[in-house]
Structures are given as C-alpha cells and as structure tokens.
Amino acid sequence: MEALIAEAKRLKTLFQSELLLIHVGDHSAALEEKLQAVCTRYQIDPARTQIVWEKGKPVKKILEVCERQGVDLLITGALKSESFFTYYTGSVARKIIRKAKCAVLTLIEPSTEPRHFSRIVINGTQQAQTPTVIASGLKLARLEPDPRIFIVNEIKMYGFQMATAAEGGEQEASQMRKKLVAEEIKYVQDILDGIDCQEQRITIKVTSGKWAVELAKFATESKADLLVLGDEGNLGFIDRLFPHDLEDMLSNLPCNLLILKP
C-alpha cells in the first residue's frame, strides 16, 4: 500500500492531477489513521486527495468508483507472472486491466522511493489505436527527464513468410525483407511527423512475429521500465482459453505496463 501511494504521489505531481485512493474492505479508525499517516509522510495535499471506502468485491467496487468519479488513470500493483490457477480465475490486477474503462498503469515493483521512467517502449504495431497510443506515450515521456523512447513495429507474418519463401533466392528475399522493414518504419515516421517530438530521443525498431510476444521480448531485452500499448477490448474467459495478443502479455508482464483505453 505504501509503495503504491508513493508511486501515485510522484505521478500526481507529474500530471498536476487530483488523487483518489480507493480502499475495499473494512473501514476502521486504526486503518484510517495509518492511511492518513502514509499520506502525511509523502506530503500528499489533502485538499487535492480523496479517500473512498467501499465494501464488496474488490474489482467490481474499484471499477464502479472509477466510473462514478470520472477517473482517467487507475494505478494498481501486480505480480510479474500469473500462475496457472490465477491465469484462468483472474487476479484482481488483471481483472481490472481487462475490464476498466479508463487507462490502467500496472506496477510490478512499486517502490517507496519511486524513480522516473527512463526507458519507455511504445507499441507501434499497425492498429486503429496506434496513432493515439504513440501520441499519448510521447506526451507522458515529455514529463520525464530525457527518457530513451523505443517505438516497436512488426513485419506482418504473411509478409515475412512471403519474403522467406521468395523464389528468387536469398538476395531477393533479403531485398523484400528490407522493403517490408522500410514500410513499417515509414508507418511510424508518418505518425511522428504529425507530433511535436523533435527533442525526444526516439528509436524505431521493427521486429517479425507475433507482436505481443516480440514487444514483451524487446521490453525485457532493452530493460524498459514502462511499456505503453492500447486495449484490445473487453476480454473474457474464452479469450484466456484462446489467448489474444494482450492476454499473452498479461500472463507474464515484462515491466510496468500502461494500457490506454479508447
């Protein structure tokens, strides 16, 4: 609790926003005193902070409060990996990610001494929400002190397979792969041309394969501390039996994860 509040305080200051703390469970004088003490320790302005006490099922109550209060960013903690059991029953954090109507920031190692996001990976895969995801990711990055930013796009599998199976031999296959890479770079660059990002350190990376797997792999290898991507919609139990790309990501989080909602 203390680590998440400390992280929330850093972001509250960064975004110059109001803070809403949601507690689902018993409301006791001792717990309220403890919560107030933590807020005082981290110099959280009580005039711009609200504490909501609820009873009931955590996920349901948290989402109800967020919708009722018009929350635009929900911060939660989560274990890095889901066990087989929690994967199919759903942990609280992952249920929140799947069902929330607002953006969700999931912190896998919240700290009482928060650090800024210094290496940010943004999903640049060709999807309807990608221009918004890139713009929002860069907007957040501008608030941090000069982070490295990687925008990762992918060669579509059918294109990669065509390049590999080219009848003209390895030279023709190599040329086709270069053409595909250039097209994916251009897709991202066209989006960046419409955004004021000249002073930001941005690198465009192109991978091949299943985008969520490759994105998670790149985030791990580049030692990213934040991965930004868009939502795939309201996923349910059947989606976890036959996983979508986002479900692959949620089962084993590579780093802190920010999921933007439409």
CSV table of C-alpha atoms in Angstrom, one decimal:
chain,number,residue,atom,x,y,z
A,1,MET,CA,0.0,0.0,0.0
A,2,GLU,CA,2.7,2.5,1.0
A,3,ALA,CA,4.7,1.8,-2.2
A,4,LEU,CA,1.7,2.3,-4.4
A,5,ILE,CA,0.8,5.5,-2.6
A,6,ALA,CA,4.4,6.8,-3.1
A,7,GLU,CA,4.3,6.0,-6.8
A,8,ALA,CA,0.9,7.6,-7.1
A,9,LYS,CA,2.2,10.8,-5.4
A,10,ARG,CA,5.0,11.0,-8.0
A,11,LEU,CA,2.6,10.7,-10.8
A,12,LYS,CA,0.1,13.1,-9.2
A,13,THR,CA,2.8,15.7,-9.1
A,14,LEU,CA,4.0,14.9,-12.6
A,15,PHE,CA,0.5,15.3,-14.1
A,16,GLN,CA,-0.6,18.0,-11.7
A,17,SER,CA,-3.7,15.9,-11.0
A,18,GLU,CA,-6.1,15.1,-8.2
A,19,LEU,CA,-5.6,11.8,-6.3
A,20,LEU,CA,-8.3,9.3,-5.4
A,21,LEU,CA,-7.4,6.5,-3.0
A,22,ILE,CA,-9.8,3.5,-3.1
A,23,HIS,CA,-9.9,1.0,-0.2
A,24,VAL,CA,-12.2,-2.0,-0.5
A,25,GLY,CA,-12.7,-3.7,2.8
A,26,ASP,CA,-13.3,-2.8,6.5
A,27,HIS,CA,-13.2,0.8,7.4
A,28,SER,CA,-11.6,1.1,10.9
A,29,ALA,CA,-10.2,4.0,12.8
A,30,ALA,CA,-6.8,2.3,13.0
A,31,LEU,CA,-6.7,1.8,9.2
A,32,GLU,CA,-7.8,5.3,8.5
A,33,GLU,CA,-5.1,6.7,10.9
A,34,LYS,CA,-2.5,4.5,9.1
A,35,LEU,CA,-3.6,5.7,5.7
A,36,GLN,CA,-3.5,9.4,6.8
A,37,ALA,CA,0.0,8.8,8.3
A,38,VAL,CA,1.2,7.5,4.9
A,39,CYS,CA,-0.3,10.5,3.1
A,40,THR,CA,1.4,12.8,5.5
A,41,ARG,CA,4.7,11.1,5.2
A,42,TYR,CA,4.7,11.6,1.4
A,43,GLN,CA,3.4,15.2,1.7
A,44,ILE,CA,0.2,14.5,-0.2
A,45,ASP,CA,-2.0,17.5,-0.3
A,46,PRO,CA,-5.3,16.6,1.5
A,47,ALA,CA,-7.1,19.4,-0.4
A,48,ARG,CA,-6.5,17.5,-3.7
A,49,THR,CA,-6.8,14.0,-2.3
A,50,GLN,CA,-10.0,12.0,-1.7
A,51,ILE,CA,-10.2,8.6,0.1
A,52,VAL,CA,-13.1,6.3,-0.8
A,53,TRP,CA,-14.0,3.4,1.4
A,54,GLU,CA,-16.0,0.6,-0.1
A,55,LYS,CA,-17.2,-2.9,0.9
A,56,GLY,CA,-17.7,-5.8,-1.5
A,57,LYS,CA,-15.9,-7.5,-4.3
A,58,PRO,CA,-12.6,-5.5,-5.0
A,59,VAL,CA,-12.7,-5.5,-8.8
A,60,LYS,CA,-16.3,-4.6,-9.0
A,61,LYS,CA,-16.1,-1.8,-6.4
A,62,ILE,CA,-12.9,-0.3,-7.8
A,63,LEU,CA,-14.3,-0.1,-11.3
A,64,GLU,CA,-17.6,1.3,-10.0
A,65,VAL,CA,-15.7,4.1,-8.1
A,66,CYS,CA,-13.5,4.9,-11.2
A,67,GLU,CA,-16.6,5.2,-13.4
A,68,ARG,CA,-18.5,7.2,-10.9
A,69,GLN,CA,-15.6,9.6,-10.1
A,70,GLY,CA,-14.5,10.0,-13.8
A,71,VAL,CA,-11.1,8.5,-13.1
A,72,ASP,CA,-8.8,8.7,-16.2
A,73,LEU,CA,-5.8,6.7,-14.8
A,74,LEU,CA,-6.0,3.8,-12.4
A,75,ILE,CA,-2.8,2.7,-10.8
A,76,THR,CA,-2.5,-0.8,-9.5
A,77,GLY,CA,0.2,-3.3,-8.4
A,78,ALA,CA,0.6,-6.8,-9.8
A,79,LEU,CA,2.8,-9.8,-9.6
A,80,LYS,CA,5.1,-10.1,-12.7
A,81,SER,CA,3.7,-13.6,-13.6
A,82,GLU,CA,0.3,-15.2,-13.3
A,83,SER,CA,0.2,-18.8,-12.0
A,84,PHE,CA,-1.8,-21.3,-14.0
A,85,PHE,CA,-4.6,-21.0,-11.4
A,86,THR,CA,-4.8,-17.2,-11.4
A,87,TYR,CA,-4.5,-17.1,-15.2
A,88,TYR,CA,-7.8,-18.8,-15.6
A,89,THR,CA,-9.6,-17.4,-12.5
A,90,GLY,CA,-8.1,-13.9,-12.9
A,91,SER,CA,-6.1,-11.9,-10.3
A,92,VAL,CA,-7.5,-8.6,-9.1
A,93,ALA,CA,-5.0,-6.5,-11.1
A,94,ARG,CA,-5.5,-8.4,-14.3
A,95,LYS,CA,-9.3,-8.4,-14.0
A,96,ILE,CA,-9.0,-4.6,-13.5
A,97,ILE,CA,-6.9,-4.3,-16.7
A,98,ARG,CA,-9.3,-6.4,-18.7
A,99,LYS,CA,-12.5,-4.6,-17.5
A,100,ALA,CA,-11.5,-1.0,-16.7
A,101,LYS,CA,-12.9,1.7,-19.0
A,102,CYS,CA,-10.0,4.1,-18.1
A,103,ALA,CA,-6.3,3.8,-18.7
A,104,VAL,CA,-4.6,1.4,-16.3
A,105,LEU,CA,-0.9,1.6,-15.1
A,106,THR,CA,0.2,-1.7,-13.6
A,107,LEU,CA,3.4,-1.5,-11.5
A,108,ILE,CA,5.2,-4.8,-10.9
A,109,GLU,CA,7.7,-3.5,-8.4
A,110,PRO,CA,6.3,-0.3,-6.8
A,111,SER,CA,8.8,1.4,-4.5
A,112,THR,CA,8.6,3.8,-1.6
A,113,GLU,CA,11.4,5.7,-3.4
A,114,PRO,CA,9.9,6.0,-6.9
A,115,ARG,CA,12.1,6.5,-9.9
A,116,HIS,CA,11.2,8.2,-13.2
A,117,PHE,CA,10.6,6.1,-16.3
A,118,SER,CA,13.9,6.3,-18.1
A,119,ARG,CA,13.4,3.7,-20.9
A,120,ILE,CA,9.9,3.7,-22.4
A,121,VAL,CA,8.7,1.2,-25.1
A,122,ILE,CA,5.6,2.1,-27.1
A,123,ASN,CA,3.7,-0.3,-29.3
A,124,GLY,CA,3.8,0.9,-32.9
A,125,THR,CA,2.1,-2.1,-34.5
A,126,GLN,CA,-0.4,-1.1,-37.2
A,127,GLN,CA,-3.7,-1.0,-35.3
A,128,ALA,CA,-6.6,1.5,-35.3
A,129,GLN,CA,-5.5,3.0,-31.9
A,130,THR,CA,-1.7,3.2,-32.7
A,131,PRO,CA,-1.5,6.9,-33.6
A,132,THR,CA,-3.3,7.7,-30.3
A,133,VAL,CA,-1.1,5.3,-28.3
A,134,ILE,CA,2.1,6.8,-29.8
A,135,ALA,CA,0.9,10.4,-29.2
A,136,SER,CA,-0.1,9.6,-25.6
A,137,GLY,CA,3.1,7.7,-24.9
A,138,LEU,CA,5.2,10.6,-26.1
A,139,LYS,CA,3.2,13.1,-24.1
A,140,LEU,CA,3.9,11.1,-20.9
A,141,ALA,CA,7.5,10.8,-21.9
A,142,ARG,CA,7.9,14.6,-22.2
A,143,LEU,CA,7.1,14.9,-18.5
A,144,GLU,CA,10.1,12.7,-17.5
A,145,PRO,CA,13.7,13.9,-17.6
A,146,ASP,CA,15.0,12.9,-21.1
A,147,PRO,CA,14.0,9.2,-21.3
A,148,ARG,CA,15.0,6.8,-24.1
A,149,ILE,CA,12.0,6.0,-26.2
A,150,PHE,CA,11.6,2.9,-28.4
A,151,ILE,CA,8.6,2.6,-30.8
A,152,VAL,CA,8.3,-1.1,-31.8
A,153,ASN,CA,6.5,-2.1,-35.0
A,154,GLU,CA,6.3,-5.5,-36.6
A,155,ILE,CA,6.5,-7.1,-40.1
A,156,LYS,CA,3.3,-8.9,-40.6
A,157,MET,CA,3.7,-12.7,-40.6
A,158,TYR,CA,2.3,-13.2,-44.1
A,159,GLY,CA,4.8,-10.6,-45.5
A,160,PHE,CA,7.7,-12.2,-43.6
A,161,GLN,CA,6.7,-15.6,-44.9
A,162,MET,CA,6.5,-14.3,-48.4
A,163,ALA,CA,10.0,-12.8,-48.1
A,164,THR,CA,11.4,-16.1,-46.8
A,165,ALA,CA,9.7,-18.1,-49.5
A,166,ALA,CA,10.8,-15.9,-52.3
A,167,GLU,CA,11.6,-17.9,-55.4
A,168,GLY,CA,14.5,-15.6,-56.5
A,169,GLY,CA,16.8,-16.9,-53.8
A,170,GLU,CA,18.3,-15.3,-50.7
A,171,GLN,CA,19.1,-12.0,-52.4
A,172,GLU,CA,15.5,-11.4,-53.5
A,173,ALA,CA,14.3,-12.5,-50.0
A,174,SER,CA,16.7,-10.0,-48.4
A,175,GLN,CA,15.5,-7.2,-50.6
A,176,MET,CA,11.9,-8.0,-49.8
A,177,ARG,CA,12.6,-8.0,-46.1
A,178,LYS,CA,14.3,-4.6,-46.4
A,179,LYS,CA,11.3,-3.3,-48.2
A,180,LEU,CA,8.9,-4.6,-45.5
A,181,VAL,CA,11.1,-3.1,-42.8
A,182,ALA,CA,11.2,0.3,-44.6
A,183,GLU,CA,7.4,0.3,-44.9
A,184,GLU,CA,6.9,-0.3,-41.2
A,185,ILE,CA,9.4,2.4,-40.3
A,186,LYS,CA,7.5,4.8,-42.7
A,187,TYR,CA,4.2,3.9,-41.0
A,188,VAL,CA,5.6,5.0,-37.6
A,189,GLN,CA,7.5,8.0,-39.0
A,190,ASP,CA,4.3,9.3,-40.7
A,191,ILE,CA,2.7,9.3,-37.3
A,192,LEU,CA,5.7,11.1,-35.7
A,193,ASP,CA,5.6,13.7,-38.4
A,194,GLY,CA,2.3,14.9,-37.1
A,195,ILE,CA,3.6,15.2,-33.5
A,196,ASP,CA,5.9,17.7,-31.9
A,197,CYS,CA,8.6,15.4,-30.8
A,198,GLN,CA,11.9,16.9,-32.2
A,199,GLU,CA,13.7,17.0,-28.9
A,200,GLN,CA,12.8,13.5,-27.8
A,201,ARG,CA,15.2,10.6,-28.1
A,202,ILE,CA,13.2,8.2,-30.3
A,203,THR,CA,14.3,5.0,-31.9
A,204,ILE,CA,12.0,3.0,-34.2
A,205,LYS,CA,12.5,-0.8,-34.0
A,206,VAL,CA,11.0,-3.4,-36.4
A,207,THR,CA,10.5,-7.0,-35.4
A,208,SER,CA,8.9,-10.0,-37.0
A,209,GLY,CA,6.5,-12.5,-35.4
A,210,LYS,CA,3.6,-12.2,-33.0
A,211,TRP,CA,3.5,-8.6,-31.9
A,212,ALA,CA,2.8,-9.1,-28.2
A,213,VAL,CA,5.5,-11.7,-27.9
A,214,GLU,CA,8.0,-9.6,-29.7
A,215,LEU,CA,7.1,-6.5,-27.9
A,216,ALA,CA,7.4,-8.2,-24.5
A,217,LYS,CA,10.7,-9.7,-25.6
A,218,PHE,CA,12.1,-6.3,-26.7
A,219,ALA,CA,10.9,-4.6,-23.5
A,220,THR,CA,12.8,-7.2,-21.5
A,221,GLU,CA,16.0,-7.1,-23.5
A,222,SER,CA,16.1,-3.3,-23.6
A,223,LYS,CA,15.5,-3.2,-19.8
A,224,ALA,CA,12.4,-1.0,-20.3
A,225,ASP,CA,10.7,0.3,-17.1
A,226,LEU,CA,7.5,1.2,-18.9
A,227,LEU,CA,5.6,-0.4,-21.8
A,228,VAL,CA,2.8,1.5,-23.4
A,229,LEU,CA,0.1,-0.1,-25.6
A,230,GLY,CA,-3.6,0.1,-26.5
A,231,ASP,CA,-6.5,-2.0,-25.4
A,232,GLU,CA,-7.9,-5.0,-27.3
A,233,GLY,CA,-11.4,-4.5,-25.9
A,234,ASN,CA,-13.3,-6.4,-23.2
A,235,LEU,CA,-11.7,-9.8,-23.0
A,236,GLY,CA,-13.4,-12.6,-21.1
A,237,PHE,CA,-12.8,-16.2,-20.0
A,238,ILE,CA,-12.9,-17.6,-23.6
A,239,ASP,CA,-10.2,-15.2,-24.6
A,240,ARG,CA,-7.9,-16.7,-21.9
A,241,LEU,CA,-8.7,-20.2,-23.2
A,242,PHE,CA,-7.8,-19.0,-26.7
A,243,PRO,CA,-5.4,-16.1,-25.9
A,244,HIS,CA,-5.4,-12.8,-27.8
A,245,ASP,CA,-2.2,-10.9,-28.0
A,246,LEU,CA,-2.9,-8.8,-24.9
A,247,GLU,CA,-3.6,-12.0,-22.9
A,248,ASP,CA,-0.1,-13.3,-23.8
A,249,MET,CA,1.3,-10.0,-22.4
A,250,LEU,CA,-0.8,-10.2,-19.2
A,251,SER,CA,0.3,-13.7,-18.3
A,252,ASN,CA,3.9,-12.6,-17.9
A,253,LEU,CA,4.4,-8.8,-17.6
A,254,PRO,CA,7.8,-7.8,-18.9
A,255,CYS,CA,7.9,-4.5,-17.0
A,256,ASN,CA,5.5,-1.8,-15.7
A,257,LEU,CA,2.6,-1.7,-18.2
A,258,LEU,CA,0.4,1.3,-19.2
A,259,ILE,CA,-2.7,0.2,-21.2
A,260,LEU,CA,-4.6,3.1,-22.8
A,261,LYS,CA,-8.3,2.7,-23.4
A,262,PRO,CA,-10.4,4.2,-26.3
